[in-house]
CSV table of C-alpha atoms in Angstrom, one decimal:
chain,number,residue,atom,x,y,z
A,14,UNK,CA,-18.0,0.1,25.6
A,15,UNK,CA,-20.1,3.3,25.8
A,16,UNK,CA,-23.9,2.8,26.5
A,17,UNK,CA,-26.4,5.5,25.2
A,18,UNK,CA,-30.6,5.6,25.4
A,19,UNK,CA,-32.5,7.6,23.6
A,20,UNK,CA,-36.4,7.6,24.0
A,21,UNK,CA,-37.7,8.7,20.6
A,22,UNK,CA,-41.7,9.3,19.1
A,23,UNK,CA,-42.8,6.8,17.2
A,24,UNK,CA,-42.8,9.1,14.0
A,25,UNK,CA,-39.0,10.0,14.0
A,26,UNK,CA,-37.9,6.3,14.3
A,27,UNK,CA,-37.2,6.2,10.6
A,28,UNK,CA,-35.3,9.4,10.2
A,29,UNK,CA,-33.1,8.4,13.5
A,30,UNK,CA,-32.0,5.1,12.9
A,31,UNK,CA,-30.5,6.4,9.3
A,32,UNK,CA,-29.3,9.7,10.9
A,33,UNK,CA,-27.3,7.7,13.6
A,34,UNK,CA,-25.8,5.2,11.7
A,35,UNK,CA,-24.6,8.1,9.3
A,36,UNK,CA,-23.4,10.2,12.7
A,37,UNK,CA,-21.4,6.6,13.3
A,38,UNK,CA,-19.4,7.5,9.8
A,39,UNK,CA,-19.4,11.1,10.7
A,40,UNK,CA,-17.4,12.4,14.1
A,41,UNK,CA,-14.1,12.2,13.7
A,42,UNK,CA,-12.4,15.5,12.6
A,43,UNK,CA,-14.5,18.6,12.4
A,44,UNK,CA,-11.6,20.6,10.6
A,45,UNK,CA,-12.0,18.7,7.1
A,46,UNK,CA,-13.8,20.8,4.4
A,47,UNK,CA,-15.8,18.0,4.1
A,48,UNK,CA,-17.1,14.7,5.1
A,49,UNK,CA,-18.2,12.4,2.4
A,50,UNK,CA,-20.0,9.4,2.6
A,51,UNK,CA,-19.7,6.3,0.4
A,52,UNK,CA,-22.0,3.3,1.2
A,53,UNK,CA,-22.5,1.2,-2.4
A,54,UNK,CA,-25.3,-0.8,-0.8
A,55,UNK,CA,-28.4,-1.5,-3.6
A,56,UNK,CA,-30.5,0.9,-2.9
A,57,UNK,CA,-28.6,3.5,-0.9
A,58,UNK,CA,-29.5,7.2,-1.2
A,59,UNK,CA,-26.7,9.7,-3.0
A,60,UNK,CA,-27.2,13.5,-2.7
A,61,UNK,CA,-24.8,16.6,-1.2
A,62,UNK,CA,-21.4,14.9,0.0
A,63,UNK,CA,-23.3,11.2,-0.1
A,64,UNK,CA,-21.8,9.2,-3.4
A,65,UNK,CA,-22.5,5.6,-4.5
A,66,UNK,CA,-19.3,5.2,-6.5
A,67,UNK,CA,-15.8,5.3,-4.6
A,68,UNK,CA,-14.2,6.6,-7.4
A,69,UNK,CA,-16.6,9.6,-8.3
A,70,UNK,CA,-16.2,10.4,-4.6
A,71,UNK,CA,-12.6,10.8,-4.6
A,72,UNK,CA,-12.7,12.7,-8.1
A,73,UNK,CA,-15.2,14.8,-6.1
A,74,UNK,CA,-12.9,15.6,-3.0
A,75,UNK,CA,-10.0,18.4,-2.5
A,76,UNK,CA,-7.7,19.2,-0.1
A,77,UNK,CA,-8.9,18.3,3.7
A,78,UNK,CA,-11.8,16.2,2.4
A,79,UNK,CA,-12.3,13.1,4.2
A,80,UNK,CA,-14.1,10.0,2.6
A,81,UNK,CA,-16.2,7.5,4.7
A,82,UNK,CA,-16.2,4.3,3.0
A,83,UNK,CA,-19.3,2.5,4.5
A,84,UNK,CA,-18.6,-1.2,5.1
A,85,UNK,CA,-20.5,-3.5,2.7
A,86,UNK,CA,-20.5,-7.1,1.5
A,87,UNK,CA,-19.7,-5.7,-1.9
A,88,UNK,CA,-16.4,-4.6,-3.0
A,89,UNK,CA,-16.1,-0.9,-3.9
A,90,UNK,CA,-13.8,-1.8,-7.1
A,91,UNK,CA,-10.5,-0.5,-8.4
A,92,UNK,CA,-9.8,3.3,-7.3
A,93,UNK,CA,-7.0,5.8,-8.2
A,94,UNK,CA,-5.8,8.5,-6.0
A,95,UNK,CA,-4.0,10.8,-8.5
A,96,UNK,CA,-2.0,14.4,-7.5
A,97,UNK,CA,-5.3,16.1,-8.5
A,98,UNK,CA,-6.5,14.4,-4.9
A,99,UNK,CA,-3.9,15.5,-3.1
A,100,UNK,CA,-4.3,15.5,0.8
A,101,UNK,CA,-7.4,13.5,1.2
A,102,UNK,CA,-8.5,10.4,3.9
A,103,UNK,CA,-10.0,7.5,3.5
A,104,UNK,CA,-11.5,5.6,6.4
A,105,UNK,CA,-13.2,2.2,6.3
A,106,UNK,CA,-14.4,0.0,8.8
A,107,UNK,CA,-11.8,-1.8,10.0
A,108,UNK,CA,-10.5,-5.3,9.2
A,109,UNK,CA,-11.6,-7.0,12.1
A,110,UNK,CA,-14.5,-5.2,13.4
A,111,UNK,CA,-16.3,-6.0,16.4
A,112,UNK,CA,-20.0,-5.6,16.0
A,113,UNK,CA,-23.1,-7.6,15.2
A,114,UNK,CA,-22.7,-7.5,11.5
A,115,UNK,CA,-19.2,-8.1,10.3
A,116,UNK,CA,-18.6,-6.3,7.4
A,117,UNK,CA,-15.5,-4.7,5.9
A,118,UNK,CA,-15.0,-1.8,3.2
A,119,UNK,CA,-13.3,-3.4,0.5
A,120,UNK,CA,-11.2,-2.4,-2.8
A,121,UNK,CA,-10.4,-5.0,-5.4
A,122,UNK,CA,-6.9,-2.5,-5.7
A,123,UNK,CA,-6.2,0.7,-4.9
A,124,UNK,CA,-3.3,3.0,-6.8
A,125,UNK,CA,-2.1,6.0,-4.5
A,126,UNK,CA,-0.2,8.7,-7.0
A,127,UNK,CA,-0.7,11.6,-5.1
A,128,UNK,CA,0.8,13.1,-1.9
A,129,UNK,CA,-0.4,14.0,1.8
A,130,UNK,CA,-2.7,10.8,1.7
A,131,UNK,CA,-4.4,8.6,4.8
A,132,UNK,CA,-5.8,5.6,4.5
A,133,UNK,CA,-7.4,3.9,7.3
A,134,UNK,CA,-9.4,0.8,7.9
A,135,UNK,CA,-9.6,-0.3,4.5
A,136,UNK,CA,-9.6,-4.3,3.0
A,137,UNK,CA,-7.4,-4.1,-0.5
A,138,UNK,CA,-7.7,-7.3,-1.8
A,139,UNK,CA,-5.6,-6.8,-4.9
A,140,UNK,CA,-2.5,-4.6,-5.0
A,141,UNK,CA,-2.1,-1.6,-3.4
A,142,UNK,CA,0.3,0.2,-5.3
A,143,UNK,CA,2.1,3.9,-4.0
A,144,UNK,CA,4.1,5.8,-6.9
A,145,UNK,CA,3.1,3.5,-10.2
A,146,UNK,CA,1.8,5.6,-13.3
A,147,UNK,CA,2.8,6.6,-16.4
A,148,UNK,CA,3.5,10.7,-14.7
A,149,UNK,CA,6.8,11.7,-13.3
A,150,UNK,CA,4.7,12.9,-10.4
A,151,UNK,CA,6.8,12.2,-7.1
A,152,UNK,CA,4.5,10.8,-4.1
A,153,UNK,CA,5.4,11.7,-0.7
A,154,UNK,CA,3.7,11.3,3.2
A,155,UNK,CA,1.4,8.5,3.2
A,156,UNK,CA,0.2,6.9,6.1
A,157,UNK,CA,-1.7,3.9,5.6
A,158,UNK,CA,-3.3,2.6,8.9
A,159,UNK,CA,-5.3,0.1,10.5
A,160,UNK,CA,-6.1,-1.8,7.0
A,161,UNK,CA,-6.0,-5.5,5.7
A,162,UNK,CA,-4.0,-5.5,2.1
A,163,UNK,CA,-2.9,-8.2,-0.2
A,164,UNK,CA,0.0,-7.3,-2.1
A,165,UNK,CA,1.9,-3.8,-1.6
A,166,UNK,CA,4.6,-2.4,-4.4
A,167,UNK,CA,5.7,0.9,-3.7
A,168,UNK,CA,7.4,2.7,-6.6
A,169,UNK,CA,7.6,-0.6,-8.4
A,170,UNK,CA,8.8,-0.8,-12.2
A,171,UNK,CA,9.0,3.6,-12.5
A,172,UNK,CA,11.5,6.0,-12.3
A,173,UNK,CA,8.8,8.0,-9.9
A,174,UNK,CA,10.2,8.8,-6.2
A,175,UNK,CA,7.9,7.8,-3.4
A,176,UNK,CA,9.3,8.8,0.4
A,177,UNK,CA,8.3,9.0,3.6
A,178,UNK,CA,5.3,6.3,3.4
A,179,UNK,CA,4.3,4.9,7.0
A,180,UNK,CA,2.3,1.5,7.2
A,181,UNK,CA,0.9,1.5,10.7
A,182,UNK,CA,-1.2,-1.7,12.3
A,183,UNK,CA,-1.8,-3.1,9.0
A,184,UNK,CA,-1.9,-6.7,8.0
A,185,UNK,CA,0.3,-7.2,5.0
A,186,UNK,CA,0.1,-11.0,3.2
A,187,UNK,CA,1.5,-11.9,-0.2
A,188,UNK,CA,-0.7,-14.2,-2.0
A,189,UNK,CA,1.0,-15.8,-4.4
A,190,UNK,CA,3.8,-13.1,-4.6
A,191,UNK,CA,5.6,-11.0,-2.0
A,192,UNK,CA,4.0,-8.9,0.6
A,193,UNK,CA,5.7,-6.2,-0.4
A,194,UNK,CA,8.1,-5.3,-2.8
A,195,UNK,CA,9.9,-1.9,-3.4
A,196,UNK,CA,12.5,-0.9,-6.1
A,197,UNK,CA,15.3,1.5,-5.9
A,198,UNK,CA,13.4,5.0,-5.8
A,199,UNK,CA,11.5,4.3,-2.4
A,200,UNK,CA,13.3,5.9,0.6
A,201,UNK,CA,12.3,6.9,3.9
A,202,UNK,CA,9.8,3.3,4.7
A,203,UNK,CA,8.6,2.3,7.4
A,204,UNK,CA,6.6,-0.7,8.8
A,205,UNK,CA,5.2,-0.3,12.1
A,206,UNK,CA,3.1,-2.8,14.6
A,207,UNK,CA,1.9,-4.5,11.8
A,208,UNK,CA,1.6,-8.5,10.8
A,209,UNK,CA,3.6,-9.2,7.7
A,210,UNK,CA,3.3,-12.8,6.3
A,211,UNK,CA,4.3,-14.6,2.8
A,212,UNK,CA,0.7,-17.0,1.8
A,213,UNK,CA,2.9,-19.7,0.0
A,214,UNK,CA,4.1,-23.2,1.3
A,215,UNK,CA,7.5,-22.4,-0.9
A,216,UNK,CA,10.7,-22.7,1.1
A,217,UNK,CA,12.5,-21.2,-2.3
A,218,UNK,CA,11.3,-17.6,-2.6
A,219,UNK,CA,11.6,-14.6,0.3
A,220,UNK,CA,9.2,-12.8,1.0
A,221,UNK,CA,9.9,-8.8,1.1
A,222,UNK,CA,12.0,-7.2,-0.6
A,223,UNK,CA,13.1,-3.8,0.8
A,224,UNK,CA,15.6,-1.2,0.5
A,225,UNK,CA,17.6,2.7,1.4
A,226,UNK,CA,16.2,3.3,4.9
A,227,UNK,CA,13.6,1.1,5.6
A,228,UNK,CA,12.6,0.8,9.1
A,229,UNK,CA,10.3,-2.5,10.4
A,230,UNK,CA,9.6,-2.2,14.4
A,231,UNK,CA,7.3,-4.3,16.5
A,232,UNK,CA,6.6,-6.4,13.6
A,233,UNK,CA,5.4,-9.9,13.5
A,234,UNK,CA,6.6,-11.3,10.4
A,235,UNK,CA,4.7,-15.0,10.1
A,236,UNK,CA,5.7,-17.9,8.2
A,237,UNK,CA,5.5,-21.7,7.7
A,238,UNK,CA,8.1,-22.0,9.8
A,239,UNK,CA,11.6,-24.3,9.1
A,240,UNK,CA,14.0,-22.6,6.5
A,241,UNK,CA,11.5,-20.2,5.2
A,242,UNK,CA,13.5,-16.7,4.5
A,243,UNK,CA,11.6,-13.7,5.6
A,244,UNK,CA,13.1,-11.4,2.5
A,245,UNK,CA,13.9,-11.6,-1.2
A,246,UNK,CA,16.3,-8.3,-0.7
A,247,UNK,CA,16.8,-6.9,2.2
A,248,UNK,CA,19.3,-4.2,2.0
A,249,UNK,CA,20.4,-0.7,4.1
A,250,UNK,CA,17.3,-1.0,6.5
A,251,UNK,CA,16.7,-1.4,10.1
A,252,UNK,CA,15.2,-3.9,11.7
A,253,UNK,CA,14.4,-3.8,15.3
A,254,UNK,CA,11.8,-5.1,17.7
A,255,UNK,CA,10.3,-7.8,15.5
A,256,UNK,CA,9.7,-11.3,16.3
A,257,UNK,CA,10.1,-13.7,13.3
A,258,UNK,CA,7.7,-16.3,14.0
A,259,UNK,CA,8.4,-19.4,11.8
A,260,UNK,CA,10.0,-17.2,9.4
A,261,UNK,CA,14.1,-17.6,9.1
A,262,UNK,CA,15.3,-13.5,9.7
A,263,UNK,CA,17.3,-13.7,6.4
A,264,UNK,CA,16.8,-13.6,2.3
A,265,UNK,CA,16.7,-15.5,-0.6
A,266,UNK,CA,18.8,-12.5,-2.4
A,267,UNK,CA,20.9,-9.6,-1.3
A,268,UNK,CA,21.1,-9.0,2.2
A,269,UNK,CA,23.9,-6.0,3.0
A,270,UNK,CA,24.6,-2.8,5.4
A,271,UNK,CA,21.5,-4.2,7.5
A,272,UNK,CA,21.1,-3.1,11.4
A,273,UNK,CA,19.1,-6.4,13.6
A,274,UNK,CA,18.1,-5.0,16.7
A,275,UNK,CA,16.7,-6.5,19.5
A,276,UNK,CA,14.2,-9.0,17.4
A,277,UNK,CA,12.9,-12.6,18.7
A,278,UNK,CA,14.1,-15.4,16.4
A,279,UNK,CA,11.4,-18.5,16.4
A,280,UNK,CA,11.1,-20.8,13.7
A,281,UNK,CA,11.1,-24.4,12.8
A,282,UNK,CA,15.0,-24.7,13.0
A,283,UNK,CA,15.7,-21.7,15.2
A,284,UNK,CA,17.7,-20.0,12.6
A,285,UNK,CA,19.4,-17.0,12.8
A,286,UNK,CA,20.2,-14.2,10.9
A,287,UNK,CA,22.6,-14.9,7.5
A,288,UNK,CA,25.6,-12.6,8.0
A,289,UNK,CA,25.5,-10.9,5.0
A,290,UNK,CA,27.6,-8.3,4.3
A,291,UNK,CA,27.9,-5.2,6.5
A,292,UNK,CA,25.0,-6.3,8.4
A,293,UNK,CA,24.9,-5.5,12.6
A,294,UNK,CA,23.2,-7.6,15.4
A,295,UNK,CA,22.7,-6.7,18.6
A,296,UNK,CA,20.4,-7.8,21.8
A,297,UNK,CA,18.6,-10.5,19.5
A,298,UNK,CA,17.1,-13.2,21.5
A,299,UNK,CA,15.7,-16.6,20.1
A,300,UNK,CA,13.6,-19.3,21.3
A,301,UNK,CA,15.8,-21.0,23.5
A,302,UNK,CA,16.9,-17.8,25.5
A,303,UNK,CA,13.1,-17.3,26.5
A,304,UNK,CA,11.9,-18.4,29.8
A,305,UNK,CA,8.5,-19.3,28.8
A,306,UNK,CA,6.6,-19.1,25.2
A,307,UNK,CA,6.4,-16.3,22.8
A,308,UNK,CA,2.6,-15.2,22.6
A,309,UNK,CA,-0.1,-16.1,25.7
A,310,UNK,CA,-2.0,-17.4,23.0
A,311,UNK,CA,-1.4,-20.6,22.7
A,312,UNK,CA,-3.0,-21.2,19.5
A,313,UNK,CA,-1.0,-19.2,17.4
A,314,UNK,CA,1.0,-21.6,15.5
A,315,UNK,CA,3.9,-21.2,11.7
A,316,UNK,CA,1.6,-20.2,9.3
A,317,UNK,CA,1.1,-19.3,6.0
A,318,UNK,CA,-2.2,-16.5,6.6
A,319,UNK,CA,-3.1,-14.5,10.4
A,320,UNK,CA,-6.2,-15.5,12.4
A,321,UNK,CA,-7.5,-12.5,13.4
A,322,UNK,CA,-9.3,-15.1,16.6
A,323,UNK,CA,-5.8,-14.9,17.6
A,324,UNK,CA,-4.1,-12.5,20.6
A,325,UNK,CA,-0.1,-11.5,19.9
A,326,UNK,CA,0.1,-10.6,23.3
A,327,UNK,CA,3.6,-11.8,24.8
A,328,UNK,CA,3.8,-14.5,27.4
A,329,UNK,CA,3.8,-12.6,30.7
A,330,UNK,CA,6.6,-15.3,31.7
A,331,UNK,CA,8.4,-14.5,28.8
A,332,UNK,CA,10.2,-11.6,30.8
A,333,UNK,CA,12.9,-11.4,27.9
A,334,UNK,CA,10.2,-9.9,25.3
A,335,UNK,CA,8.1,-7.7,27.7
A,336,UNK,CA,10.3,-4.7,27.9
A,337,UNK,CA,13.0,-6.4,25.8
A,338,UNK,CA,12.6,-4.0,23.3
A,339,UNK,CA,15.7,-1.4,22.6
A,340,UNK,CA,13.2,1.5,23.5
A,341,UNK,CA,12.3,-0.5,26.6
A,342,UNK,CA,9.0,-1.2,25.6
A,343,UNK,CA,7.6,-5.0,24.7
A,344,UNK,CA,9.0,-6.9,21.8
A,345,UNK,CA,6.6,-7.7,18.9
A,346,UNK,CA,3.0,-6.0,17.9
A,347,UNK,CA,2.6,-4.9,21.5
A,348,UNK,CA,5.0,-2.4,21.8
A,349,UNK,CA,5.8,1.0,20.9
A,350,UNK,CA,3.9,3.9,21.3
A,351,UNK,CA,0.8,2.9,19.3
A,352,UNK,CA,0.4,-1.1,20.0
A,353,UNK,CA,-1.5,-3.3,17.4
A,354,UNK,CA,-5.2,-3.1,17.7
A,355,UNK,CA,-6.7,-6.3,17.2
A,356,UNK,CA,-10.2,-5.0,15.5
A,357,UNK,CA,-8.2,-2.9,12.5
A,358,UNK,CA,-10.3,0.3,13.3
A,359,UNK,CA,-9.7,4.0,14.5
A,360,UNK,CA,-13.3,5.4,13.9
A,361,UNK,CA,-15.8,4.8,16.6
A,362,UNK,CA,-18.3,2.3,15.3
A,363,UNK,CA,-21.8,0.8,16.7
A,364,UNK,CA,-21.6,-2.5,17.7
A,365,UNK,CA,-25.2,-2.8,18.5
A,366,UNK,CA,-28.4,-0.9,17.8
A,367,UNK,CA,-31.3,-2.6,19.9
A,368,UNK,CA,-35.3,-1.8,19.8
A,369,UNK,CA,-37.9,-3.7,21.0
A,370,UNK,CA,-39.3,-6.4,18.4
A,371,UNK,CA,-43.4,-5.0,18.8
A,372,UNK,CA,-43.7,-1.2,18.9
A,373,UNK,CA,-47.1,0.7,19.4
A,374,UNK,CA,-48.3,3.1,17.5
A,375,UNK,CA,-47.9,6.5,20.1
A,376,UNK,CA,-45.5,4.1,22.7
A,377,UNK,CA,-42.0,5.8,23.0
A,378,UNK,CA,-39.3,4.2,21.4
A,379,UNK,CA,-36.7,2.7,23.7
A,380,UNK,CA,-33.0,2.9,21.7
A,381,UNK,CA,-30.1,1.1,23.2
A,382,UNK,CA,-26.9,2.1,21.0
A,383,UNK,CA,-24.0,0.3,22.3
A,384,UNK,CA,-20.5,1.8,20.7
A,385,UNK,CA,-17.0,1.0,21.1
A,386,UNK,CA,-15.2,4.7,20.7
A,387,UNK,CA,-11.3,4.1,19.6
């Protein structure tokens, strides 16, 4: 937590208090071409590199721009990133901010067709869909960080390509379909540090399907626990670090030429992994080789949809997971070189912005920012 005071005149308050919470949108990278700002809050001024509309800003932006998607309690719509948009960023709030007023920047769905793309601390309620138009356009390098989303397809139903597409501290949950689903044209995936849980109470469908290459590490994947299969397909990927918490390390479907690496195995029956064919284990632990529980939180229980109240931290008696992991660091969402970050945002934000409640006309102006710089 970072403290600042300012002491401001009386006729500048105005002007500040909107110039800092823009400067809170604002820091990050000072080698962009520009910085855009999109806040659709009623009301909200527009001008020079200040938009109202999500879409018109990203029609607006070229190569380097990066987009600040102001959180609201309205959802900024349906957006398309086309090739014309190539190497932009899109930074929202978070998906579990801490601060005063919890909002998140929200899409309704968000189609990514061009390359060279970040997205970061965005809420996608819909489908967020990489490499699904009607162009032959092949999408490659996007990074999609820090952000809550629904329902992921990623070259789903189209001959287009899409590689090299990195999903880092994301929360990923199916509602009423898969999390995420990939056809035969995406190569080069991978799923880091990030939550990845089915929303059904079926014990009949898997959950991911996935496919050529595609790497999950220090993943939580969440279920209902008993029988419930963590895939649809799971085939010529690499799986290693995870714990499956109440969901069965198998799938539904086709499950082939598969390497299981050093993953925690906890659900309702204590399952293991289904053989397959051509699959590879090796160091995988499950709940009765540990020595205490899996998380310190006790409260995290088989589920169907992540509380973000809740800590993945390992159990420090758990001395299997911490360090258990085959690149010696901890098991689950806590290792690796970039751990899960529990408030879903890379931008500093303010968490508070106090003045007093009576102010005299020709009195300084006491300001006490408090910010949380990530």
């Amino acid at each position: 937590m970072l403290n600042f005071k300012y002491r401001l005149q009386t006729a500048l308050i105005m002007k500040t208090i909107v110039t800092v919470f823009l400067l809170s949108f604002t820091i990050l990278n000072t080698q962009a071409q520009n910085i855009l700002l999109v806040d659709n809050t009623p009301g909200a001024p527009s001008g020079a590199h200040v938009y109202n509309d999500l879409q018109t800003a990203i029609n607006a932006a070229v190569a380097g721009d990066i987009l600040h998607v102001k959180p609201s309690n309205l959802t900024y719509g349906s957006v398309t990133i086309t090739e014309a948009n190539d190497s932009i960023t899109l930074f929202g709030g978070g998906f579990n901010p801490d601060k005063e007023i919890f909002l998140r920047s929200t899409l309704s769905r968000l189609d990514i067709d061009g390359s060279n793309i970040r997205i970061s601390g965005l809420t996608i309620e819909g489908i967020l869909d990489i490499g699904d138009n009607t162009t032959s356009t092949d999408v490659a390098n996007i990074q999609i960080d820090n952000s809550l989303i629904h329902y992921t397809r990623i070259a789903f139903g189209t001959g287009e390509s899409v590689s090299d597409v990195v999903f880092r501290n994301c929360v990923i949950s199916g509602i009423g379909s898969r999390p995420i689903e990939m056809d035969g044209d995406a190569g080069n995936i991978v799923f880091t540090n990030s939550i990845l849980v089915y929303n059904s109470v079926s014990t009949s469908f898997g959950g991911i399907t996935a496919t050529n290459g595609t790497l999950f590490n220090h993943c939580l994947f969440l279920r209902s626990g008993g029988d419930v299969k963590a895939f649809q397909d799971i085939n010529s990927s690499s799986i290693s670090n995870c714990i499956f918490y109440g969901a069965a390390p198998s799938a539904e479907g086709t499950n082939a030429n598969n390497t299981f690496n050093n993953n925690l195995f906890v659900n309702g029956t204590d399952t293991t992994v289904t053989v397959g064919t051509g699959n590879s284990y090796s160091g995988n632990l499950t709940e009765s080789n540990l020595a205490g529980a899996t998380f310190a939180d006790a409260n995290i229980v088989f589920a169907t949809a992540w509380d973000f109240s809740w800590n993945p931290a390992p159990d420090p008696t758990s001395t299997q997971i911490i360090g258990g992991g085959n690149d010696a660091t901890d098991i689950g969402l806590t290792g690796g070189s970039i751990p899960y970050q529990i408030t879903g945002t890379s931008l500093p934000y303010i968490r508070q912005f106090i003045v007093p409640s009576v102010i005299r006309q020709g009195d300084n102006l006491p300001v006490d920012i408090r910010a949380v710089g990530n």
